PDB file of C-alpha atoms and ligand atoms in Angstrom:
ATOM      1  CA  MET A   1     129.735 163.607 -38.920  1.00 70.00           C
ATOM      2  CA  THR A   2     128.465 165.268 -35.582  1.00 82.00           C
ATOM      3  CA  ARG A   3     130.677 167.226 -33.473  1.00 89.00           C
ATOM      4  CA  ARG A   4     131.867 166.524 -29.998  1.00 94.00           C
ATOM      5  CA  LEU A   5     129.432 167.685 -27.601  1.00 96.00           C
ATOM      6  CA  ARG A   6     130.282 171.080 -25.671  1.00 97.00           C
ATOM      7  CA  LEU A   7     129.309 171.762 -21.990  1.00 98.00           C
ATOM      8  CA  ALA A   8     129.729 175.474 -20.987  1.00 98.00           C
ATOM      9  CA  ILE A   9     130.702 175.966 -17.246  1.00 97.00           C
ATOM     10  CA  PRO A  10     131.428 178.786 -15.394  1.00 96.00           C
ATOM     11  CA  ASN A  11     135.202 180.210 -15.516  1.00 95.00           C
ATOM     12  CA  LYS A  12     135.428 182.087 -12.505  1.00 93.00           C
ATOM     13  CA  GLY A  13     133.276 182.586  -9.447  1.00 94.00           C
ATOM     14  CA  ARG A  14     131.453 180.344  -6.797  1.00 95.00           C
ATOM     15  CA  LEU A  15     130.090 177.899  -9.033  1.00 97.00           C
ATOM     16  CA  VAL A  16     133.350 176.748 -10.697  1.00 96.00           C
ATOM     17  CA  GLU A  17     134.834 174.557  -7.756  1.00 96.00           C
ATOM     18  CA  PRO A  18     131.532 172.850  -7.123  1.00 97.00           C
ATOM     19  CA  THR A  19     130.861 172.334 -10.992  1.00 98.00           C
ATOM     20  CA  ILE A  20     134.239 170.797 -11.549  1.00 97.00           C
ATOM     21  CA  SER A  21     133.943 168.392  -8.560  1.00 97.00           C
ATOM     22  CA  LEU A  22     130.727 167.143  -9.831  1.00 97.00           C
ATOM     23  CA  LEU A  23     131.962 166.441 -13.309  1.00 97.00           C
ATOM     24  CA  ARG A  24     135.060 164.651 -11.905  1.00 96.00           C
ATOM     25  CA  ASP A  25     132.950 162.878  -9.388  1.00 95.00           C
ATOM     26  CA  ALA A  26     130.714 161.658 -12.175  1.00 96.00           C
ATOM     27  CA  GLY A  27     133.908 160.005 -13.572  1.00 95.00           C
ATOM     28  CA  LEU A  28     134.767 162.395 -16.313  1.00 96.00           C
ATOM     29  CA  VAL A  29     138.475 162.801 -16.742  1.00 97.00           C
ATOM     30  CA  PHE A  30     139.781 166.289 -17.954  1.00 95.00           C
ATOM     31  CA  GLU A  31     142.529 168.765 -17.088  1.00 92.00           C
ATOM     32  CA  ALA A  32     141.187 172.081 -15.949  1.00 83.00           C
ATOM     33  CA  GLY A  33     144.188 174.603 -16.063  1.00 77.00           C
ATOM     34  CA  GLU A  34     143.751 178.051 -14.435  1.00 73.00           C
ATOM     35  CA  ARG A  35     143.545 179.846 -17.901  1.00 76.00           C
ATOM     36  CA  ALA A  36     142.319 176.978 -20.067  1.00 80.00           C
ATOM     37  CA  LEU A  37     139.176 178.115 -22.253  1.00 92.00           C
ATOM     38  CA  VAL A  38     138.461 174.522 -23.402  1.00 95.00           C
ATOM     39  CA  ALA A  39     139.255 171.119 -21.581  1.00 96.00           C
ATOM     40  CA  ARG A  40     139.156 167.706 -23.804  1.00 96.00           C
ATOM     41  CA  VAL A  41     137.247 165.233 -21.698  1.00 96.00           C
ATOM     42  CA  GLN A  42     139.362 162.008 -22.384  1.00 96.00           C
ATOM     43  CA  ASN A  43     136.799 159.423 -21.444  1.00 95.00           C
ATOM     44  CA  PHE A  44     133.779 160.910 -23.038  1.00 94.00           C
ATOM     45  CA  ASP A  45     132.836 162.670 -26.443  1.00 93.00           C
ATOM     46  CA  LEU A  46     132.480 166.119 -24.741  1.00 96.00           C
ATOM     47  CA  ASP A  47     134.571 169.216 -24.394  1.00 97.00           C
ATOM     48  CA  ILE A  48     134.005 171.671 -21.474  1.00 97.00           C
ATOM     49  CA  LEU A  49     133.874 175.337 -22.328  1.00 97.00           C
ATOM     50  CA  PHE A  50     135.027 177.576 -19.409  1.00 96.00           C
ATOM     51  CA  VAL A  51     132.947 181.115 -19.992  1.00 96.00           C
ATOM     52  CA  ARG A  52     131.655 183.795 -17.768  1.00 95.00           C
ATOM     53  CA  THR A  53     128.816 182.722 -15.599  1.00 94.00           C
ATOM     54  CA  ASN A  54     126.741 185.281 -17.107  1.00 93.00           C
ATOM     55  CA  ASP A  55     127.386 183.997 -20.466  1.00 96.00           C
ATOM     56  CA  VAL A  56     126.411 180.412 -20.079  1.00 98.00           C
ATOM     57  CA  VAL A  57     122.795 180.814 -20.939  1.00 98.00           C
ATOM     58  CA  GLU A  58     123.487 182.617 -24.068  1.00 98.00           C
ATOM     59  CA  PHE A  59     125.927 179.924 -25.196  1.00 98.00           C
ATOM     60  CA  VAL A  60     123.695 177.176 -24.589  1.00 98.00           C
ATOM     61  CA  SER A  61     120.499 178.928 -26.213  1.00 98.00           C
ATOM     62  CA  ASP A  62     122.454 179.987 -29.450  1.00 97.00           C
ATOM     63  CA  GLY A  63     123.894 176.297 -29.551  1.00 97.00           C
ATOM     64  CA  VAL A  64     127.548 177.169 -29.327  1.00 97.00           C
ATOM     65  CA  ALA A  65     127.359 174.398 -26.390  1.00 98.00           C
ATOM     66  CA  GLU A  66     124.879 171.714 -26.286  1.00 97.00           C
ATOM     67  CA  LEU A  67     124.798 171.862 -22.246  1.00 98.00           C
ATOM     68  CA  GLY A  68     125.758 174.376 -19.626  1.00 98.00           C
ATOM     69  CA  VAL A  69     125.764 174.881 -15.695  1.00 98.00           C
ATOM     70  CA  THR A  70     124.975 178.320 -14.306  1.00 98.00           C
ATOM     71  CA  GLY A  71     122.762 179.815 -11.524  1.00 98.00           C
ATOM     72  CA  LEU A  72     119.055 179.594 -11.865  1.00 98.00           C
ATOM     73  CA  ASP A  73     118.880 183.205 -10.883  1.00 98.00           C
ATOM     74  CA  LEU A  74     120.806 183.982 -14.205  1.00 97.00           C
ATOM     75  CA  VAL A  75     118.594 182.100 -16.252  1.00 98.00           C
ATOM     76  CA  ALA A  76     115.536 183.846 -14.923  1.00 98.00           C
ATOM     77  CA  GLU A  77     117.379 187.183 -15.209  1.00 97.00           C
ATOM     78  CA  SER A  78     118.305 186.705 -19.021  1.00 97.00           C
ATOM     79  CA  GLY A  79     114.448 185.977 -19.727  1.00 96.00           C
ATOM     80  CA  SER A  80     115.521 182.820 -21.723  1.00 97.00           C
ATOM     81  CA  ASP A  81     113.328 179.772 -22.222  1.00 96.00           C
ATOM     82  CA  VAL A  82     116.412 177.576 -22.686  1.00 98.00           C
ATOM     83  CA  PRO A  83     115.605 174.221 -21.498  1.00 98.00           C
ATOM     84  CA  GLN A  84     116.494 173.401 -17.638  1.00 97.00           C
ATOM     85  CA  LEU A  85     117.467 169.591 -17.354  1.00 96.00           C
ATOM     86  CA  ARG A  86     117.838 169.503 -13.534  1.00 96.00           C
ATOM     87  CA  THR A  87     118.980 171.565 -10.669  1.00 97.00           C
ATOM     88  CA  LEU A  88     122.419 170.512  -9.147  1.00 97.00           C
ATOM     89  CA  GLY A  89     122.092 170.769  -5.183  1.00 95.00           C
ATOM     90  CA  TYR A  90     125.037 173.544  -4.910  1.00 97.00           C
ATOM     91  CA  GLY A  91     125.271 177.224  -5.441  1.00 97.00           C
ATOM     92  CA  LYS A  92     122.148 177.798  -3.453  1.00 97.00           C
ATOM     93  CA  CYS A  93     121.576 181.341  -2.391  1.00 97.00           C
ATOM     94  CA  ARG A  94     118.376 183.447  -2.426  1.00 97.00           C
ATOM     95  CA  LEU A  95     117.762 186.920  -4.356  1.00 98.00           C
ATOM     96  CA  THR A  96     116.798 189.315  -1.254  1.00 98.00           C
ATOM     97  CA  VAL A  97     115.633 192.650  -0.794  1.00 98.00           C
ATOM     98  CA  ALA A  98     117.907 194.144   1.974  1.00 98.00           C
ATOM     99  CA  VAL A  99     117.845 197.648   3.577  1.00 98.00           C
ATOM    100  CA  PRO A 100     120.158 199.519   6.217  1.00 97.00           C
ATOM    101  CA  SER A 101     119.616 197.923   9.639  1.00 96.00           C
ATOM    102  CA  ASP A 102     118.948 201.396  10.969  1.00 95.00           C
ATOM    103  CA  SER A 103     116.344 202.171   8.608  1.00 96.00           C
ATOM    104  CA  PRO A 104     112.550 202.201   9.305  1.00 96.00           C
ATOM    105  CA  PHE A 105     111.910 199.940   6.369  1.00 96.00           C
ATOM    106  CA  ARG A 106     110.483 196.568   7.313  1.00 95.00           C
ATOM    107  CA  ALA A 107     108.591 195.186   4.243  1.00 96.00           C
ATOM    108  CA  ALA A 108     108.782 195.643   0.351  1.00 97.00           C
ATOM    109  CA  GLU A 109     105.607 197.953   0.673  1.00 97.00           C
ATOM    110  CA  ASP A 110     107.744 200.350   2.804  1.00 97.00           C
ATOM    111  CA  LEU A 111     110.021 201.221  -0.277  1.00 98.00           C
ATOM    112  CA  ALA A 112     107.296 202.610  -2.482  1.00 97.00           C
ATOM    113  CA  GLY A 113     108.603 205.559  -4.302  1.00 97.00           C
ATOM    114  CA  LEU A 114     112.132 204.918  -3.186  1.00 98.00           C
ATOM    115  CA  ARG A 115     115.505 203.553  -5.107  1.00 98.00           C
ATOM    116  CA  VAL A 116     116.456 200.051  -5.304  1.00 98.00           C
ATOM    117  CA  ALA A 117     119.953 199.162  -6.641  1.00 98.00           C
ATOM    118  CA  THR A 118     120.424 195.633  -8.150  1.00 98.00           C
ATOM    119  CA  SER A 119     122.194 193.531 -10.740  1.00 97.00           C
ATOM    120  CA  HIS A 120     119.059 191.592 -11.199  1.00 97.00           C
ATOM    121  CA  VAL A 121     116.855 194.179 -12.866  1.00 98.00           C
ATOM    122  CA  ARG A 122     114.310 191.941 -14.659  1.00 98.00           C
ATOM    123  CA  LEU A 123     113.693 189.673 -11.280  1.00 98.00           C
ATOM    124  CA  THR A 124     113.566 192.849  -9.230  1.00 98.00           C
ATOM    125  CA  LYS A 125     110.996 194.701 -11.677  1.00 98.00           C
ATOM    126  CA  ARG A 126     108.943 191.484 -11.691  1.00 98.00           C
ATOM    127  CA  PHE A 127     108.787 191.383  -7.780  1.00 98.00           C
ATOM    128  CA  PHE A 128     107.855 194.868  -7.223  1.00 98.00           C
ATOM    129  CA  ASP A 129     105.242 195.102  -9.996  1.00 98.00           C
ATOM    130  CA  GLY A 130     103.908 191.989  -8.811  1.00 97.00           C
ATOM    131  CA  ARG A 131     103.311 193.714  -5.514  1.00 97.00           C
ATOM    132  CA  SER A 132     102.195 196.859  -7.194  1.00 97.00           C
ATOM    133  CA  ILE A 133     104.782 198.645  -5.467  1.00 98.00           C
ATOM    134  CA  PRO A 134     106.345 201.549  -7.497  1.00 98.00           C
ATOM    135  CA  VAL A 135     110.079 201.805  -7.083  1.00 98.00           C
ATOM    136  CA  ASP A 136     112.899 203.330  -9.046  1.00 98.00           C
ATOM    137  CA  ILE A 137     115.257 200.485  -9.982  1.00 98.00           C
ATOM    138  CA  ILE A 138     119.247 201.548 -10.200  1.00 97.00           C
ATOM    139  CA  PRO A 139     121.008 199.027 -12.246  1.00 97.00           C
ATOM    140  CA  VAL A 140     124.390 198.204 -10.856  1.00 96.00           C
ATOM    141  CA  SER A 141     126.885 195.435 -12.359  1.00 92.00           C
ATOM    142  CA  GLY A 142     127.934 194.290  -8.938  1.00 83.00           C
ATOM    143  CA  ALA A 143     128.417 195.136  -5.412  1.00 87.00           C
ATOM    144  CA  ALA A 144     125.123 196.340  -4.805  1.00 93.00           C
ATOM    145  CA  GLU A 145     125.690 196.043  -1.020  1.00 93.00           C
ATOM    146  CA  VAL A 146     127.581 199.507  -1.148  1.00 94.00           C
ATOM    147  CA  ALA A 147     124.727 201.344  -2.626  1.00 95.00           C
ATOM    148  CA  PRO A 148     123.054 202.639   0.192  1.00 95.00           C
ATOM    149  CA  ARG A 149     126.066 203.830   1.886  1.00 95.00           C
ATOM    150  CA  LEU A 150     127.070 205.675  -1.133  1.00 94.00           C
ATOM    151  CA  GLY A 151     123.554 207.307  -1.142  1.00 95.00           C
ATOM    152  CA  LEU A 152     122.779 205.620  -4.711  1.00 96.00           C
ATOM    153  CA  ALA A 153     119.775 203.885  -3.204  1.00 97.00           C
ATOM    154  CA  GLU A 154     117.618 203.165  -0.207  1.00 97.00           C
ATOM    155  CA  ALA A 155     117.426 199.496  -0.509  1.00 98.00           C
ATOM    156  CA  ILE A 156     119.163 196.750  -2.695  1.00 98.00           C
ATOM    157  CA  VAL A 157     118.122 193.295  -3.994  1.00 98.00           C
ATOM    158  CA  ASP A 158     121.100 190.975  -4.182  1.00 97.00           C
ATOM    159  CA  LEU A 159     122.099 187.503  -3.708  1.00 96.00           C
ATOM    160  CA  VAL A 160     122.660 186.174  -0.325  1.00 96.00           C
ATOM    161  CA  SER A 161     123.610 182.528   0.949  1.00 93.00           C
ATOM    162  CA  THR A 162     124.768 183.009   4.655  1.00 90.00           C
ATOM    163  CA  GLY A 163     123.978 186.739   4.874  1.00 88.00           C
ATOM    164  CA  SER A 164     127.387 187.927   6.153  1.00 91.00           C
ATOM    165  CA  THR A 165     128.149 190.081   3.518  1.00 89.00           C
ATOM    166  CA  LEU A 166     124.911 191.961   4.452  1.00 93.00           C
ATOM    167  CA  VAL A 167     125.519 192.297   7.922  1.00 93.00           C
ATOM    168  CA  VAL A 168     128.968 193.516   7.243  1.00 92.00           C
ATOM    169  CA  ASN A 169     127.575 196.324   5.215  1.00 92.00           C
ATOM    170  CA  GLY A 170     125.219 197.115   7.895  1.00 95.00           C
ATOM    171  CA  LEU A 171     122.169 195.664   5.914  1.00 97.00           C
ATOM    172  CA  GLN A 172     119.386 193.305   6.904  1.00 96.00           C
ATOM    173  CA  PRO A 173     117.078 191.265   4.593  1.00 96.00           C
ATOM    174  CA  ILE A 174     113.377 192.093   4.571  1.00 97.00           C
ATOM    175  CA  GLU A 175     111.807 189.791   1.873  1.00 96.00           C
ATOM    176  CA  ASP A 176     112.918 186.933  -0.443  1.00 97.00           C
ATOM    177  CA  VAL A 177     112.613 187.655  -4.304  1.00 97.00           C
ATOM    178  CA  PHE A 178     113.834 184.292  -5.779  1.00 98.00           C
ATOM    179  CA  ALA A 179     115.504 181.106  -4.618  1.00 98.00           C
ATOM    180  CA  SER A 180     118.511 180.006  -6.728  1.00 98.00           C
ATOM    181  CA  GLU A 181     120.900 177.229  -7.198  1.00 98.00           C
ATOM    182  CA  ALA A 182     123.093 175.828  -9.719  1.00 98.00           C
ATOM    183  CA  VAL A 183     120.963 174.351 -13.059  1.00 98.00           C
ATOM    184  CA  LEU A 184     121.871 172.003 -15.959  1.00 98.00           C
ATOM    185  CA  LEU A 185     120.682 173.703 -19.034  1.00 98.00           C
ATOM    186  CA  ALA A 186     120.557 172.038 -22.442  1.00 98.00           C
ATOM    187  CA  ASN A 187     120.135 173.755 -25.976  1.00 98.00           C
ATOM    188  CA  ALA A 188     116.558 172.838 -27.493  1.00 98.00           C
ATOM    189  CA  THR A 189     117.553 171.649 -30.795  1.00 97.00           C
ATOM    190  CA  ALA A 190     120.466 169.191 -29.026  1.00 97.00           C
ATOM    191  CA  LEU A 191     117.809 167.862 -26.745  1.00 96.00           C
ATOM    192  CA  ARG A 192     115.817 166.626 -29.679  1.00 96.00           C
ATOM    193  CA  ASP A 193     118.710 165.655 -32.151  1.00 96.00           C
ATOM    194  CA  ARG A 194     121.113 164.280 -29.638  1.00 95.00           C
ATOM    195  CA  ALA A 195     118.847 163.196 -27.095  1.00 94.00           C
ATOM    196  CA  ASP A 196     120.467 159.700 -26.398  1.00 94.00           C
ATOM    197  CA  VAL A 197     123.909 161.236 -25.403  1.00 93.00           C
ATOM    198  CA  LEU A 198     122.206 164.342 -23.423  1.00 95.00           C
ATOM    199  CA  ASP A 199     120.434 161.662 -21.537  1.00 93.00           C
ATOM    200  CA  SER A 200     123.375 159.700 -20.862  1.00 93.00           C
ATOM    201  CA  ILE A 201     125.208 162.708 -19.358  1.00 94.00           C
ATOM    202  CA  GLN A 202     121.937 163.229 -17.389  1.00 93.00           C
ATOM    203  CA  THR A 203     121.996 160.103 -15.775  1.00 94.00           C
ATOM    204  CA  MET A 204     125.706 160.199 -14.933  1.00 94.00           C
ATOM    205  CA  LEU A 205     125.140 163.535 -13.182  1.00 96.00           C
ATOM    206  CA  GLY A 206     121.861 162.335 -11.583  1.00 95.00           C
ATOM    207  CA  ALA A 207     123.401 159.232 -10.323  1.00 96.00           C
ATOM    208  CA  THR A 208     126.428 161.084  -8.848  1.00 96.00           C
ATOM    209  CA  LEU A 209     124.207 163.555  -6.984  1.00 96.00           C
ATOM    210  CA  ALA A 210     121.920 161.020  -5.747  1.00 94.00           C
ATOM    211  CA  ALA A 211     124.840 159.057  -4.315  1.00 95.00           C
ATOM    212  CA  ARG A 212     126.092 162.292  -2.562  1.00 92.00           C
ATOM    213  CA  ASP A 213     122.860 162.373  -0.293  1.00 90.00           C
ATOM    214  CA  ARG A 214     123.067 158.550   0.753  1.00 93.00           C
ATOM    215  CA  LYS A 215     125.110 156.363   2.762  1.00 95.00           C
ATOM    216  CA  TYR A 216     125.391 152.380   2.333  1.00 95.00           C
ATOM    217  CA  LEU A 217     124.955 150.794   6.031  1.00 96.00           C
ATOM    218  CA  MET A 218     126.121 147.170   6.623  1.00 96.00           C
ATOM    219  CA  MET A 219     125.392 145.882  10.329  1.00 97.00           C
ATOM    220  CA  ASN A 220     125.111 142.390  12.109  1.00 97.00           C
ATOM    221  CA  ALA A 221     122.203 141.466  14.073  1.00 97.00           C
ATOM    222  CA  PRO A 222     120.232 138.614  15.874  1.00 97.00           C
ATOM    223  CA  ALA A 223     117.807 137.244  13.041  1.00 96.00           C
ATOM    224  CA  ALA A 224     115.142 137.399  16.002  1.00 96.00           C
ATOM    225  CA  ARG A 225     115.366 141.389  15.823  1.00 96.00           C
ATOM    226  CA  LEU A 226     114.992 141.794  12.092  1.00 94.00           C
ATOM    227  CA  ALA A 227     111.408 143.305  12.048  1.00 92.00           C
ATOM    228  CA  GLU A 228     112.310 146.026  14.653  1.00 94.00           C
ATOM    229  CA  LEU A 229     115.423 146.699  12.576  1.00 94.00           C
ATOM    230  CA  ALA A 230     113.856 146.790   9.175  1.00 92.00           C
ATOM    231  CA  ASP A 231     111.181 149.250  10.547  1.00 91.00           C
ATOM    232  CA  LEU A 232     114.296 151.653  11.038  1.00 93.00           C
ATOM    233  CA  LEU A 233     115.686 150.864   7.556  1.00 91.00           C
ATOM    234  CA  PRO A 234     113.582 151.372   4.816  1.00 76.00           C
ATOM    235  CA  GLY A 235     116.452 151.143   2.243  1.00 68.00           C
ATOM    236  CA  LEU A 236     115.681 151.963  -1.379  1.00 64.00           C
ATOM    237  CA  GLU A 237     113.186 149.412  -1.561  1.00 73.00           C
ATOM    238  CA  SER A 238     113.660 147.198   1.376  1.00 83.00           C
ATOM    239  CA  PRO A 239     116.984 146.266   3.331  1.00 89.00           C
ATOM    240  CA  SER A 240     118.861 143.115   1.932  1.00 93.00           C
ATOM    241  CA  VAL A 241     119.082 140.320   4.484  1.00 94.00           C
ATOM    242  CA  ILE A 242     121.910 137.807   4.244  1.00 95.00           C
ATOM    243  CA  PRO A 243     122.384 134.870   6.725  1.00 95.00           C
ATOM    244  CA  LEU A 244     125.710 134.609   8.636  1.00 95.00           C
ATOM    245  CA  ALA A 245     127.678 131.477   9.408  1.00 94.00           C
ATOM    246  CA  HIS A 246     127.075 132.083  13.147  1.00 91.00           C
ATOM    247  CA  LYS A 247     123.748 130.582  13.611  1.00 91.00           C
ATOM    248  CA  GLY A 248     120.800 133.141  14.664  1.00 95.00           C
ATOM    249  CA  MET A 249     122.819 136.029  13.169  1.00 97.00           C
ATOM    250  CA  ILE A 250     122.158 138.018   9.996  1.00 97.00           C
ATOM    251  CA  ALA A 251     123.839 140.886   8.224  1.00 97.00           C
ATOM    252  CA  ILE A 252     121.705 143.708   7.113  1.00 96.00           C
ATOM    253  CA  HIS A 253     122.602 146.038   4.263  1.00 95.00           C
ATOM    254  CA  SER A 254     120.635 149.200   3.466  1.00 94.00           C
ATOM    255  CA  VAL A 255     121.047 152.544   1.786  1.00 93.00           C
ATOM    256  CA  VAL A 256     119.741 155.468   3.860  1.00 93.00           C
ATOM    257  CA  GLU A 257     119.609 159.419   3.610  1.00 92.00           C
ATOM    258  CA  ALA A 258     123.285 160.814   4.648  1.00 93.00           C
ATOM    259  CA  ASP A 259     121.637 163.196   6.988  1.00 93.00           C
ATOM    260  CA  GLN A 260     119.802 160.360   8.912  1.00 93.00           C
ATOM    261  CA  VAL A 261     122.812 158.277   9.748  1.00 95.00           C
ATOM    262  CA  TRP A 262     123.796 160.074  13.240  1.00 94.00           C
ATOM    263  CA  SER A 263     120.143 159.937  14.646  1.00 94.00           C
ATOM    264  CA  LEU A 264     120.103 156.184  13.168  1.00 95.00           C
ATOM    265  CA  LEU A 265     123.136 154.760  14.843  1.00 96.00           C
ATOM    266  CA  PRO A 266     121.991 154.651  18.278  1.00 96.00           C
ATOM    267  CA  ARG A 267     118.648 153.522  17.358  1.00 96.00           C
ATOM    268  CA  LEU A 268     120.062 150.644  15.484  1.00 97.00           C
ATOM    269  CA  LYS A 269     122.402 149.699  18.210  1.00 97.00           C
ATOM    270  CA  ALA A 270     119.351 149.634  20.803  1.00 97.00           C
ATOM    271  CA  ALA A 271     117.591 147.442  18.348  1.00 96.00           C
ATOM    272  CA  GLY A 272     120.465 144.830  18.522  1.00 96.00           C
ATOM    273  CA  ALA A 273     122.478 145.916  15.737  1.00 97.00           C
ATOM    274  CA  SER A 274     126.638 145.471  16.118  1.00 97.00           C
ATOM    275  CA  GLY A 275     129.518 145.978  13.763  1.00 97.00           C
ATOM    276  CA  ILE A 276     127.709 148.829  11.804  1.00 97.00           C
ATOM    277  CA  LEU A 277     129.932 150.056   8.980  1.00 97.00           C
ATOM    278  CA  VAL A 278     128.970 153.386   7.150  1.00 97.00           C
ATOM    279  CA  LEU A 279     129.959 153.495   3.697  1.00 97.00           C
ATOM    280  CA  PRO A 280     130.019 156.250   0.811  1.00 96.00           C
ATOM    281  CA  ILE A 281     128.222 155.415  -2.327  1.00 96.00           C
ATOM    282  CA  GLU A 282     130.000 156.414  -5.579  1.00 93.00           C
ATOM    283  CA  LYS A 283     126.843 156.181  -7.894  1.00 94.00           C
ATOM    284  CA  LEU A 284     123.131 155.518  -7.371  1.00 93.00           C
ATOM    285  CA  ALA A 285     121.273 155.229 -10.687  1.00 89.00           C
ATOM    286  CA  SER A 286     117.600 154.213 -10.333  1.00 80.00           C
TER     287      SER A 286
HETATM  288  P1  AMP B   1     129.882 184.407  -9.376  1.00 66.88           P
HETATM  289  O1  AMP B   1     130.589 184.289 -10.602  1.00 66.88           O
HETATM  290  O2  AMP B   1     130.712 184.154  -7.963  1.00 66.88           O
HETATM  291  O3  AMP B   1     129.500 186.054  -9.128  1.00 66.88           O
HETATM  292  O4  AMP B   1     128.703 183.582  -9.099  1.00 66.88           O
HETATM  293  C1  AMP B   1     127.457 184.068  -9.607  1.00 66.88           C
HETATM  294  C2  AMP B   1     126.541 183.095  -9.179  1.00 66.88           C
HETATM  295  O5  AMP B   1     126.778 182.193  -8.230  1.00 66.88           O
HETATM  296  C3  AMP B   1     125.180 183.701  -8.857  1.00 66.88           C
HETATM  297  O6  AMP B   1     124.525 184.262 -10.087  1.00 66.88           O
HETATM  298  C4  AMP B   1     124.735 182.412  -8.215  1.00 66.88           C
HETATM  299  O7  AMP B   1     123.674 181.752  -9.193  1.00 66.88           O
HETATM  300  C5  AMP B   1     125.762 181.803  -7.547  1.00 66.88           C
HETATM  301  N1  AMP B   1     125.648 182.211  -6.122  1.00 66.88           N
HETATM  302  C6  AMP B   1     125.644 181.124  -5.174  1.00 66.88           C
HETATM  303  N2  AMP B   1     125.867 181.553  -3.906  1.00 66.88           N
HETATM  304  C7  AMP B   1     125.854 183.047  -3.974  1.00 66.88           C
HETATM  305  C8  AMP B   1     126.198 183.922  -3.146  1.00 66.88           C
HETATM  306  N3  AMP B   1     126.127 183.979  -1.725  1.00 66.88           N
HETATM  307  N4  AMP B   1     126.384 185.371  -3.564  1.00 66.88           N
HETATM  308  C9  AMP B   1     126.396 185.262  -5.001  1.00 66.88           C
HETATM  309  N5  AMP B   1     126.029 184.510  -6.011  1.00 66.88           N
HETATM  310  C10 AMP B   1     126.052 183.193  -5.328  1.00 66.88           C
END
């Protein structure tokens, strides 16, 4: 008998909340208590393991879990060739070289012969070696941003999203080393032996993510203006057009990019649309 599938996800930190939201939005029903180590999914043959963000790669590559979610930066930093199924659109950040704002350093080359503190030693080494810039890498386990102030290093390589932590610490970014976001990993053997069920989870998550970026638009319009409106509404393939009881009028339905909605509304109105409804989409499988 094959055991229940296991999905390893972070138990602490910034990837926890968006990962749990994604799984719930995908329709998985489970309880995630504060201190739970495992959650049993009630409507799917799946257990969720809550582990340290740093341990997810190892759990998946060793086969303790068939699937995992963690940051791309941690996969690259581990040097593992664990299969990556897809990125997940959240946990976006960049690994950046930063220096004290009042320092004379403006480019990575200016750091030749100096010390760089980081918890991403492998990626930092790859970056500086790739540019043939000799630096002394000082490994730290976290809070690299205090290293310059403590006199430990002249620069750091750290993860940044908005950059506000850098500013608070008197630092400024000079060059990006790596772009990261959350990623879905799979164990190589499971990918081969349990392809069907892994595929169905991937489809389920993919449909949920695709739906997040899109809205369903419904509107009424004079039939005579269809061509004009259809030009504004590419839809997935083409918009649906439905005749209305009121002669000469139609209803148009279309799927559009969520970030286009606000710029589209006035143009649709100008092209004759009325009673425009913007609806969320729950899942979008294509
Ligand atoms: P945490 O457990 O909170 O330290 O999360 C670590 C992971 O979250 C990192 O390895 C990144 O993949 C991701 N992440 C997303 N945004 C940021 C950020 N601004 N700073 C640090 N980590 C981030």
